[in-house]
Amino acid sequence: MKILIVGSGGREHVLAWKCAKSPRVEKIYCAPGNAGIAQIAETVPLQPDQFEELADFAAEHGIGLTIIGMDDPLVGGIVDVFEQRGLRVFGPRKNAAILEGSKAFSKELMKKYKIPTAAFETFTDLAAAKEWLKKEARFPVVLKASGLALGKGVLICENLEAALDGAETIMGRKKFGQAGDEMVIEEFLTGKEVSVLSFVDGTHILEMSSAQDYKRAGDGDTGLNTGGMGNISPNPYYTEEIRRYCQEKIFQPTVDAMKAEGREFKGVIFFGLMLTEDGPKVLEYNCRFGDPEAQVVLPRMENDLIDVLEACIDGTLDRIDLTFCKDPCVCVVLASEGYPVAYEKGKVIHGLDAFSGKQDRFCFHAGTANKDGEIVTNGGRVLGITALGHDLEEARAKAYEAAGWVDFEGKYSRSDIAIIR
Ligand code: AMP
Ligand code: GLY
């Protein structure tokens, strides 16, 4: 079968790498891809928002399955375009991708179906939001742009002054663009965070092994929120007892709720959870694999990915037995100095050859490009250095050792990924 992957990050690299392991796959294309993906797939110069052109490509090249890695095209309805053309595609339709595309929608859904989440209010009017903050809010309070904002549209405000300014930032100054046309104001929760990715076929849900994201830019969870500076799987705080609770109160109820709303979800639901004193609560839903969650979860997955993705499309996930190896996995992101704000691109990356032939360490490319015969940096997050080990300590040591094999000007990583506090 021929596969087309849409996206260009570390998540799409690990998806391509996992597809390449399937004996069912004869060729992989990726649009637009990156320099690492280009080593295992043919890259296609089309952007993720070119839905019709991508569908033309899939039709003309006899693609048997297109996998949409990123949130933007899913929320924009790329799956509907492919389906209307009779093309096989993995991911939720537009009316289901709203689970990530609108936090106002997902919060109302959770309220209606009694899925545990932080208490909240939604606003489309800035003055009304400010009024509520003055009269009702308890601090700290969390402000969220309702739409997609690259994981950056969340502001935690310690006091009224900061909250009023935050509301201006989101709804007035539109720092996150249209994502701020609507705003969710939410109760501040505390606890350990867990990422759970799951396969969903409209009716059934199969969770993958859990993961833990390191969202902040700096050591000790300081600095700005990023797309993720590292990840580990499994998540040490996610016990069997917590898992059972989530299955009963969160995972299946979410799938059932979407179906009841006429928004049958097929694809990956990523549950961002907070383990609070009152039990696990949903912080957010995403409608796709996490990045870098995918980099630590997929290397541990023993199934043929294509079998599982097809079962999601066909509604036969109940026939799949999902298994993961016991070895933990650690991913350390090498970023460009200055990320997530301003950073330079085009720096030559040295040392990548050290990974060739390694079975327990992988270098997944995120923001890289080929330029004049060399591989150069081309984004904030550049590489995801990933290692498996017999235990977390070993996986961590291997990942950091391998992170030292590569070098580029402005290379930056957190030093505390996989240190459990
Ligand atoms: P989100 O994009 O909604 O997952 O939010 C990004 C990050 O902001 C989360 O991973 C949390 O670290 C933090 N966050 C979001 N919502 C809350 C909340 N209600 N209470 C505390 N922290 C939150
Ligand atoms: N690492 C978090 C995300 O993919 O949204």
Short mmCIF file of N, CA and C in Angstrom, two decimals, residues 78-208:
data_model
loop_
_atom_site.label_atom_id
_atom_site.label_comp_id
_atom_site.label_asym_id
_atom_site.label_seq_id
_atom_site.Cartn_x
_atom_site.Cartn_y
_atom_site.Cartn_z
N ILE A 78 -10.13 18.78 6.15
CA ILE A 78 -9.44 18.05 5.08
C ILE A 78 -10.01 16.63 4.91
N VAL A 79 -10.42 16.03 6.01
CA VAL A 79 -10.93 14.65 5.93
C VAL A 79 -12.22 14.61 5.10
N ASP A 80 -13.06 15.61 5.27
CA ASP A 80 -14.31 15.67 4.50
C ASP A 80 -14.01 15.76 3.00
N VAL A 81 -12.99 16.56 2.66
CA VAL A 81 -12.62 16.71 1.24
C VAL A 81 -12.16 15.36 0.67
N PHE A 82 -11.32 14.66 1.41
CA PHE A 82 -10.83 13.35 0.94
C PHE A 82 -11.99 12.36 0.83
N GLU A 83 -12.84 12.34 1.83
CA GLU A 83 -13.95 11.37 1.82
C GLU A 83 -14.90 11.63 0.66
N GLN A 84 -15.15 12.92 0.39
CA GLN A 84 -16.05 13.24 -0.73
C GLN A 84 -15.47 12.74 -2.06
N ARG A 85 -14.16 12.61 -2.10
CA ARG A 85 -13.51 12.12 -3.31
C ARG A 85 -13.32 10.60 -3.28
N GLY A 86 -13.85 9.95 -2.24
CA GLY A 86 -13.75 8.49 -2.14
C GLY A 86 -12.36 8.00 -1.78
N LEU A 87 -11.58 8.87 -1.08
CA LEU A 87 -10.20 8.51 -0.71
C LEU A 87 -10.14 8.08 0.76
N ARG A 88 -9.34 7.05 1.03
CA ARG A 88 -9.19 6.57 2.41
C ARG A 88 -8.30 7.54 3.19
N VAL A 89 -8.80 7.97 4.35
CA VAL A 89 -8.06 8.98 5.10
C VAL A 89 -8.26 8.73 6.59
N PHE A 90 -7.17 8.93 7.36
CA PHE A 90 -7.23 8.74 8.81
C PHE A 90 -7.26 10.09 9.51
N GLY A 91 -8.35 10.28 10.30
CA GLY A 91 -8.49 11.51 11.09
C GLY A 91 -9.96 11.82 11.20
N PRO A 92 -10.33 12.68 12.16
CA PRO A 92 -11.74 13.04 12.32
C PRO A 92 -12.21 14.02 11.24
N ARG A 93 -13.50 13.91 10.92
CA ARG A 93 -14.10 14.93 10.05
C ARG A 93 -14.16 16.26 10.79
N LYS A 94 -14.48 17.29 9.99
CA LYS A 94 -14.55 18.65 10.56
C LYS A 94 -15.51 18.72 11.76
N ASN A 95 -16.65 18.07 11.65
CA ASN A 95 -17.64 18.22 12.73
C ASN A 95 -17.21 17.50 14.00
N ALA A 96 -16.19 16.64 13.92
CA ALA A 96 -15.66 15.97 15.11
C ALA A 96 -14.36 16.62 15.59
N ALA A 97 -13.58 17.15 14.64
CA ALA A 97 -12.31 17.81 15.00
C ALA A 97 -12.57 19.07 15.83
N ILE A 98 -13.81 19.52 15.86
CA ILE A 98 -14.18 20.67 16.70
C ILE A 98 -13.86 20.40 18.17
N LEU A 99 -13.72 19.13 18.52
CA LEU A 99 -13.35 18.76 19.89
C LEU A 99 -12.05 19.47 20.30
N GLU A 100 -11.15 19.64 19.35
CA GLU A 100 -9.94 20.44 19.60
C GLU A 100 -10.10 21.87 19.10
N GLY A 101 -10.84 22.03 18.01
CA GLY A 101 -10.92 23.33 17.33
C GLY A 101 -11.63 24.40 18.13
N SER A 102 -12.50 23.97 19.06
CA SER A 102 -13.21 24.95 19.88
C SER A 102 -13.24 24.47 21.32
N LYS A 103 -12.50 25.19 22.17
CA LYS A 103 -12.51 24.83 23.59
C LYS A 103 -13.89 25.12 24.19
N ALA A 104 -14.58 26.13 23.65
CA ALA A 104 -15.94 26.43 24.13
C ALA A 104 -16.83 25.22 23.86
N PHE A 105 -16.70 24.62 22.66
CA PHE A 105 -17.48 23.43 22.34
C PHE A 105 -17.15 22.29 23.30
N SER A 106 -15.84 22.02 23.47
CA SER A 106 -15.48 20.84 24.26
C SER A 106 -15.87 21.01 25.73
N LYS A 107 -15.77 22.23 26.23
CA LYS A 107 -16.17 22.45 27.63
C LYS A 107 -17.67 22.24 27.80
N GLU A 108 -18.47 22.75 26.84
CA GLU A 108 -19.93 22.55 26.93
C GLU A 108 -20.28 21.07 26.82
N LEU A 109 -19.54 20.36 25.97
CA LEU A 109 -19.77 18.92 25.82
C LEU A 109 -19.52 18.20 27.16
N MET A 110 -18.40 18.54 27.78
CA MET A 110 -18.06 17.89 29.06
C MET A 110 -19.10 18.21 30.13
N LYS A 111 -19.59 19.45 30.10
CA LYS A 111 -20.60 19.84 31.09
C LYS A 111 -21.88 19.03 30.86
N LYS A 112 -22.30 18.98 29.60
CA LYS A 112 -23.56 18.29 29.26
C LYS A 112 -23.50 16.80 29.61
N TYR A 113 -22.34 16.18 29.38
CA TYR A 113 -22.23 14.73 29.60
C TYR A 113 -21.50 14.38 30.89
N LYS A 114 -21.36 15.38 31.75
CA LYS A 114 -20.78 15.17 33.09
C LYS A 114 -19.40 14.50 33.07
N ILE A 115 -18.57 14.95 32.16
CA ILE A 115 -17.20 14.46 32.09
C ILE A 115 -16.36 15.42 32.94
N PRO A 116 -15.57 14.89 33.90
CA PRO A 116 -14.89 15.78 34.85
C PRO A 116 -13.90 16.74 34.19
N THR A 117 -14.08 18.02 34.47
CA THR A 117 -13.20 19.07 33.94
C THR A 117 -13.28 20.27 34.87
N ALA A 118 -12.40 21.25 34.67
CA ALA A 118 -12.43 22.45 35.51
C ALA A 118 -13.72 23.24 35.26
N ALA A 119 -14.25 23.86 36.34
CA ALA A 119 -15.43 24.72 36.20
C ALA A 119 -15.07 25.87 35.26
N PHE A 120 -16.06 26.38 34.50
CA PHE A 120 -15.70 27.37 33.46
C PHE A 120 -16.90 28.25 33.09
N GLU A 121 -16.60 29.31 32.38
CA GLU A 121 -17.58 30.17 31.71
C GLU A 121 -17.04 30.46 30.32
N THR A 122 -17.92 30.66 29.35
CA THR A 122 -17.41 31.07 28.03
C THR A 122 -17.96 32.46 27.68
N PHE A 123 -17.16 33.20 26.92
CA PHE A 123 -17.52 34.57 26.56
C PHE A 123 -17.21 34.87 25.10
N THR A 124 -18.12 35.61 24.46
CA THR A 124 -17.83 36.12 23.12
C THR A 124 -17.72 37.65 23.17
N ASP A 125 -17.96 38.21 24.36
CA ASP A 125 -17.95 39.66 24.52
C ASP A 125 -16.92 40.05 25.58
N LEU A 126 -15.97 40.88 25.20
CA LEU A 126 -14.86 41.26 26.10
C LEU A 126 -15.37 41.95 27.37
N ALA A 127 -16.33 42.87 27.20
CA ALA A 127 -16.83 43.61 28.37
C ALA A 127 -17.48 42.66 29.37
N ALA A 128 -18.22 41.68 28.84
CA ALA A 128 -18.90 40.72 29.73
C ALA A 128 -17.86 39.85 30.45
N ALA A 129 -16.79 39.50 29.74
CA ALA A 129 -15.73 38.69 30.36
C ALA A 129 -15.08 39.48 31.49
N LYS A 130 -14.81 40.77 31.25
CA LYS A 130 -14.17 41.59 32.28
C LYS A 130 -15.08 41.76 33.50
N GLU A 131 -16.36 41.95 33.23
CA GLU A 131 -17.34 42.09 34.29
C GLU A 131 -17.33 40.85 35.18
N TRP A 132 -17.31 39.69 34.51
CA TRP A 132 -17.32 38.42 35.26
C TRP A 132 -16.05 38.28 36.09
N LEU A 133 -14.92 38.66 35.48
CA LEU A 133 -13.65 38.57 36.21
C LEU A 133 -13.69 39.44 37.47
N LYS A 134 -14.29 40.64 37.35
CA LYS A 134 -14.35 41.56 38.50
C LYS A 134 -15.26 41.04 39.59
N LYS A 135 -16.36 40.45 39.19
CA LYS A 135 -17.38 40.08 40.18
C LYS A 135 -17.28 38.64 40.69
N GLU A 136 -16.86 37.72 39.83
CA GLU A 136 -17.00 36.30 40.18
C GLU A 136 -15.68 35.54 40.33
N ALA A 137 -14.62 36.03 39.71
CA ALA A 137 -13.43 35.18 39.57
C ALA A 137 -12.71 34.94 40.90
N ARG A 138 -12.13 33.74 41.01
CA ARG A 138 -11.21 33.43 42.11
C ARG A 138 -9.85 33.18 41.49
N PHE A 139 -8.81 33.65 42.16
CA PHE A 139 -7.48 33.64 41.54
C PHE A 139 -6.57 32.62 42.18
N PRO A 140 -5.59 32.04 41.40
CA PRO A 140 -5.38 32.28 39.98
C PRO A 140 -6.56 31.78 39.15
N VAL A 141 -6.68 32.38 37.95
CA VAL A 141 -7.73 31.98 37.03
C VAL A 141 -7.06 31.70 35.68
N VAL A 142 -7.69 30.84 34.88
CA VAL A 142 -7.08 30.44 33.61
C VAL A 142 -7.92 30.99 32.45
N LEU A 143 -7.27 31.73 31.54
CA LEU A 143 -7.97 32.26 30.36
C LEU A 143 -7.50 31.48 29.13
N LYS A 144 -8.44 31.06 28.31
CA LYS A 144 -8.07 30.29 27.12
C LYS A 144 -8.75 30.85 25.88
N ALA A 145 -7.95 31.16 24.87
CA ALA A 145 -8.54 31.45 23.56
C ALA A 145 -9.22 30.16 23.12
N SER A 146 -10.45 30.26 22.64
CA SER A 146 -11.21 29.04 22.35
C SER A 146 -10.66 28.26 21.16
N GLY A 147 -10.13 28.97 20.16
CA GLY A 147 -9.69 28.29 18.93
C GLY A 147 -8.27 27.78 19.00
N LEU A 148 -7.75 27.32 17.85
CA LEU A 148 -6.39 26.77 17.79
C LEU A 148 -5.36 27.87 17.96
N ALA A 149 -4.38 27.67 18.83
CA ALA A 149 -3.36 28.70 19.06
C ALA A 149 -1.99 28.07 19.32
N LEU A 150 -1.70 26.96 18.65
CA LEU A 150 -0.40 26.29 18.77
C LEU A 150 -0.04 26.01 20.22
N GLY A 151 -1.04 25.71 21.04
CA GLY A 151 -0.79 25.40 22.45
C GLY A 151 -0.35 26.61 23.26
N LYS A 152 -0.47 27.81 22.67
CA LYS A 152 0.04 28.99 23.37
C LYS A 152 -1.08 29.92 23.85
N GLY A 153 -2.32 29.59 23.57
CA GLY A 153 -3.43 30.50 23.88
C GLY A 153 -4.00 30.36 25.28
N VAL A 154 -3.16 29.88 26.23
CA VAL A 154 -3.62 29.69 27.60
C VAL A 154 -2.86 30.63 28.52
N LEU A 155 -3.57 31.45 29.29
CA LEU A 155 -2.90 32.39 30.21
C LEU A 155 -3.35 32.08 31.63
N ILE A 156 -2.38 31.91 32.52
CA ILE A 156 -2.71 31.68 33.93
C ILE A 156 -2.47 33.00 34.65
N CYS A 157 -3.53 33.55 35.22
CA CYS A 157 -3.46 34.91 35.78
C CYS A 157 -3.62 34.87 37.30
N GLU A 158 -2.63 35.49 37.97
CA GLU A 158 -2.58 35.41 39.43
C GLU A 158 -3.56 36.35 40.13
N ASN A 159 -3.90 37.46 39.47
CA ASN A 159 -4.77 38.44 40.13
C ASN A 159 -5.66 39.14 39.10
N LEU A 160 -6.54 40.01 39.61
CA LEU A 160 -7.53 40.65 38.72
C LEU A 160 -6.86 41.48 37.64
N GLU A 161 -5.84 42.22 38.03
CA GLU A 161 -5.15 43.09 37.06
C GLU A 161 -4.60 42.27 35.88
N ALA A 162 -3.93 41.16 36.23
CA ALA A 162 -3.35 40.31 35.18
C ALA A 162 -4.45 39.69 34.33
N ALA A 163 -5.56 39.34 34.97
CA ALA A 163 -6.65 38.69 34.24
C ALA A 163 -7.32 39.68 33.27
N LEU A 164 -7.49 40.92 33.73
CA LEU A 164 -8.11 41.93 32.84
C LEU A 164 -7.20 42.18 31.64
N ASP A 165 -5.90 42.23 31.90
CA ASP A 165 -4.95 42.42 30.82
C ASP A 165 -4.94 41.19 29.88
N GLY A 166 -5.04 40.00 30.48
CA GLY A 166 -5.07 38.77 29.68
C GLY A 166 -6.28 38.72 28.77
N ALA A 167 -7.42 39.17 29.31
CA ALA A 167 -8.65 39.18 28.51
C ALA A 167 -8.49 40.13 27.33
N GLU A 168 -7.85 41.29 27.59
CA GLU A 168 -7.54 42.25 26.51
C GLU A 168 -6.65 41.59 25.45
N THR A 169 -5.63 40.86 25.95
CA THR A 169 -4.67 40.22 25.04
C THR A 169 -5.37 39.24 24.11
N ILE A 170 -6.25 38.43 24.68
CA ILE A 170 -6.91 37.39 23.88
C ILE A 170 -8.04 37.97 23.02
N MET A 171 -8.96 38.72 23.66
CA MET A 171 -10.17 39.14 22.94
C MET A 171 -10.07 40.53 22.33
N GLY A 172 -9.25 41.39 22.95
CA GLY A 172 -9.14 42.77 22.46
C GLY A 172 -8.03 42.89 21.41
N ARG A 173 -6.80 42.64 21.84
CA ARG A 173 -5.67 42.77 20.92
C ARG A 173 -5.54 41.58 19.99
N LYS A 174 -6.29 40.53 20.24
CA LYS A 174 -6.32 39.33 19.36
C LYS A 174 -4.93 38.77 19.12
N LYS A 175 -4.18 38.60 20.21
CA LYS A 175 -2.83 38.07 20.08
C LYS A 175 -2.82 36.71 19.39
N PHE A 176 -3.89 35.93 19.60
CA PHE A 176 -3.95 34.60 18.98
C PHE A 176 -4.93 34.58 17.80
N GLY A 177 -5.13 35.76 17.21
CA GLY A 177 -5.99 35.87 16.04
C GLY A 177 -7.43 35.49 16.36
N GLN A 178 -8.08 34.87 15.37
CA GLN A 178 -9.50 34.51 15.51
C GLN A 178 -9.75 33.51 16.63
N ALA A 179 -8.68 32.82 17.04
CA ALA A 179 -8.83 31.87 18.16
C ALA A 179 -9.41 32.59 19.38
N GLY A 180 -9.19 33.92 19.44
CA GLY A 180 -9.65 34.70 20.58
C GLY A 180 -11.01 35.35 20.38
N ASP A 181 -11.74 34.98 19.34
CA ASP A 181 -13.10 35.51 19.17
C ASP A 181 -14.00 35.05 20.31
N GLU A 182 -13.65 33.89 20.83
CA GLU A 182 -14.38 33.36 21.97
C GLU A 182 -13.33 33.00 23.02
N MET A 183 -13.69 33.14 24.29
CA MET A 183 -12.71 32.86 25.35
C MET A 183 -13.37 32.02 26.44
N VAL A 184 -12.59 31.07 26.96
CA VAL A 184 -13.04 30.26 28.09
C VAL A 184 -12.30 30.77 29.32
N ILE A 185 -13.02 31.00 30.38
CA ILE A 185 -12.38 31.33 31.67
C ILE A 185 -12.60 30.13 32.57
N GLU A 186 -11.50 29.66 33.15
CA GLU A 186 -11.55 28.36 33.80
C GLU A 186 -10.94 28.40 35.19
N GLU A 187 -11.45 27.54 36.03
CA GLU A 187 -10.89 27.32 37.37
C GLU A 187 -9.46 26.79 37.23
N PHE A 188 -8.56 27.26 38.10
CA PHE A 188 -7.17 26.81 38.09
C PHE A 188 -7.07 25.49 38.84
N LEU A 189 -6.51 24.49 38.18
CA LEU A 189 -6.37 23.17 38.80
C LEU A 189 -4.90 22.92 39.12
N THR A 190 -4.64 22.09 40.14
CA THR A 190 -3.26 21.69 40.40
C THR A 190 -3.17 20.18 40.44
N GLY A 191 -2.01 19.66 40.09
CA GLY A 191 -1.78 18.22 40.09
C GLY A 191 -0.79 17.86 39.01
N LYS A 192 -0.56 16.55 38.87
CA LYS A 192 0.33 16.05 37.82
C LYS A 192 -0.45 15.96 36.52
N GLU A 193 0.25 16.27 35.41
CA GLU A 193 -0.42 16.17 34.11
C GLU A 193 -0.07 14.86 33.41
N VAL A 194 -1.04 14.34 32.71
CA VAL A 194 -0.86 13.09 31.96
C VAL A 194 -1.40 13.30 30.55
N SER A 195 -0.69 12.79 29.55
CA SER A 195 -1.20 12.77 28.17
C SER A 195 -1.59 11.34 27.84
N VAL A 196 -2.83 11.15 27.42
CA VAL A 196 -3.25 9.82 26.97
C VAL A 196 -3.75 9.94 25.53
N LEU A 197 -3.04 9.28 24.61
CA LEU A 197 -3.49 9.24 23.22
C LEU A 197 -4.32 7.98 23.06
N SER A 198 -5.35 8.06 22.22
CA SER A 198 -6.20 6.88 22.06
C SER A 198 -6.68 6.79 20.62
N PHE A 199 -6.87 5.57 20.17
CA PHE A 199 -7.47 5.33 18.86
C PHE A 199 -8.97 5.22 19.04
N VAL A 200 -9.72 5.83 18.12
CA VAL A 200 -11.17 5.84 18.23
C VAL A 200 -11.77 5.52 16.87
N ASP A 201 -12.78 4.65 16.85
CA ASP A 201 -13.39 4.27 15.55
C ASP A 201 -14.84 4.74 15.43
N GLY A 202 -15.22 5.72 16.23
CA GLY A 202 -16.59 6.19 16.21
C GLY A 202 -17.35 5.65 17.40
N THR A 203 -17.06 4.39 17.76
CA THR A 203 -17.79 3.71 18.83
C THR A 203 -16.84 3.20 19.92
N HIS A 204 -15.77 2.54 19.48
CA HIS A 204 -14.83 1.95 20.44
C HIS A 204 -13.62 2.86 20.62
N ILE A 205 -12.99 2.70 21.78
CA ILE A 205 -11.77 3.47 22.05
C ILE A 205 -10.70 2.56 22.63
N LEU A 206 -9.51 2.67 22.11
CA LEU A 206 -8.35 1.90 22.61
C LEU A 206 -7.27 2.90 22.96
N GLU A 207 -6.90 2.94 24.23
CA GLU A 207 -5.86 3.89 24.62
C GLU A 207 -4.48 3.32 24.32
N MET A 208 -3.60 4.23 23.99
CA MET A 208 -2.19 3.86 23.88
C MET A 208 -1.59 4.01 25.28
#
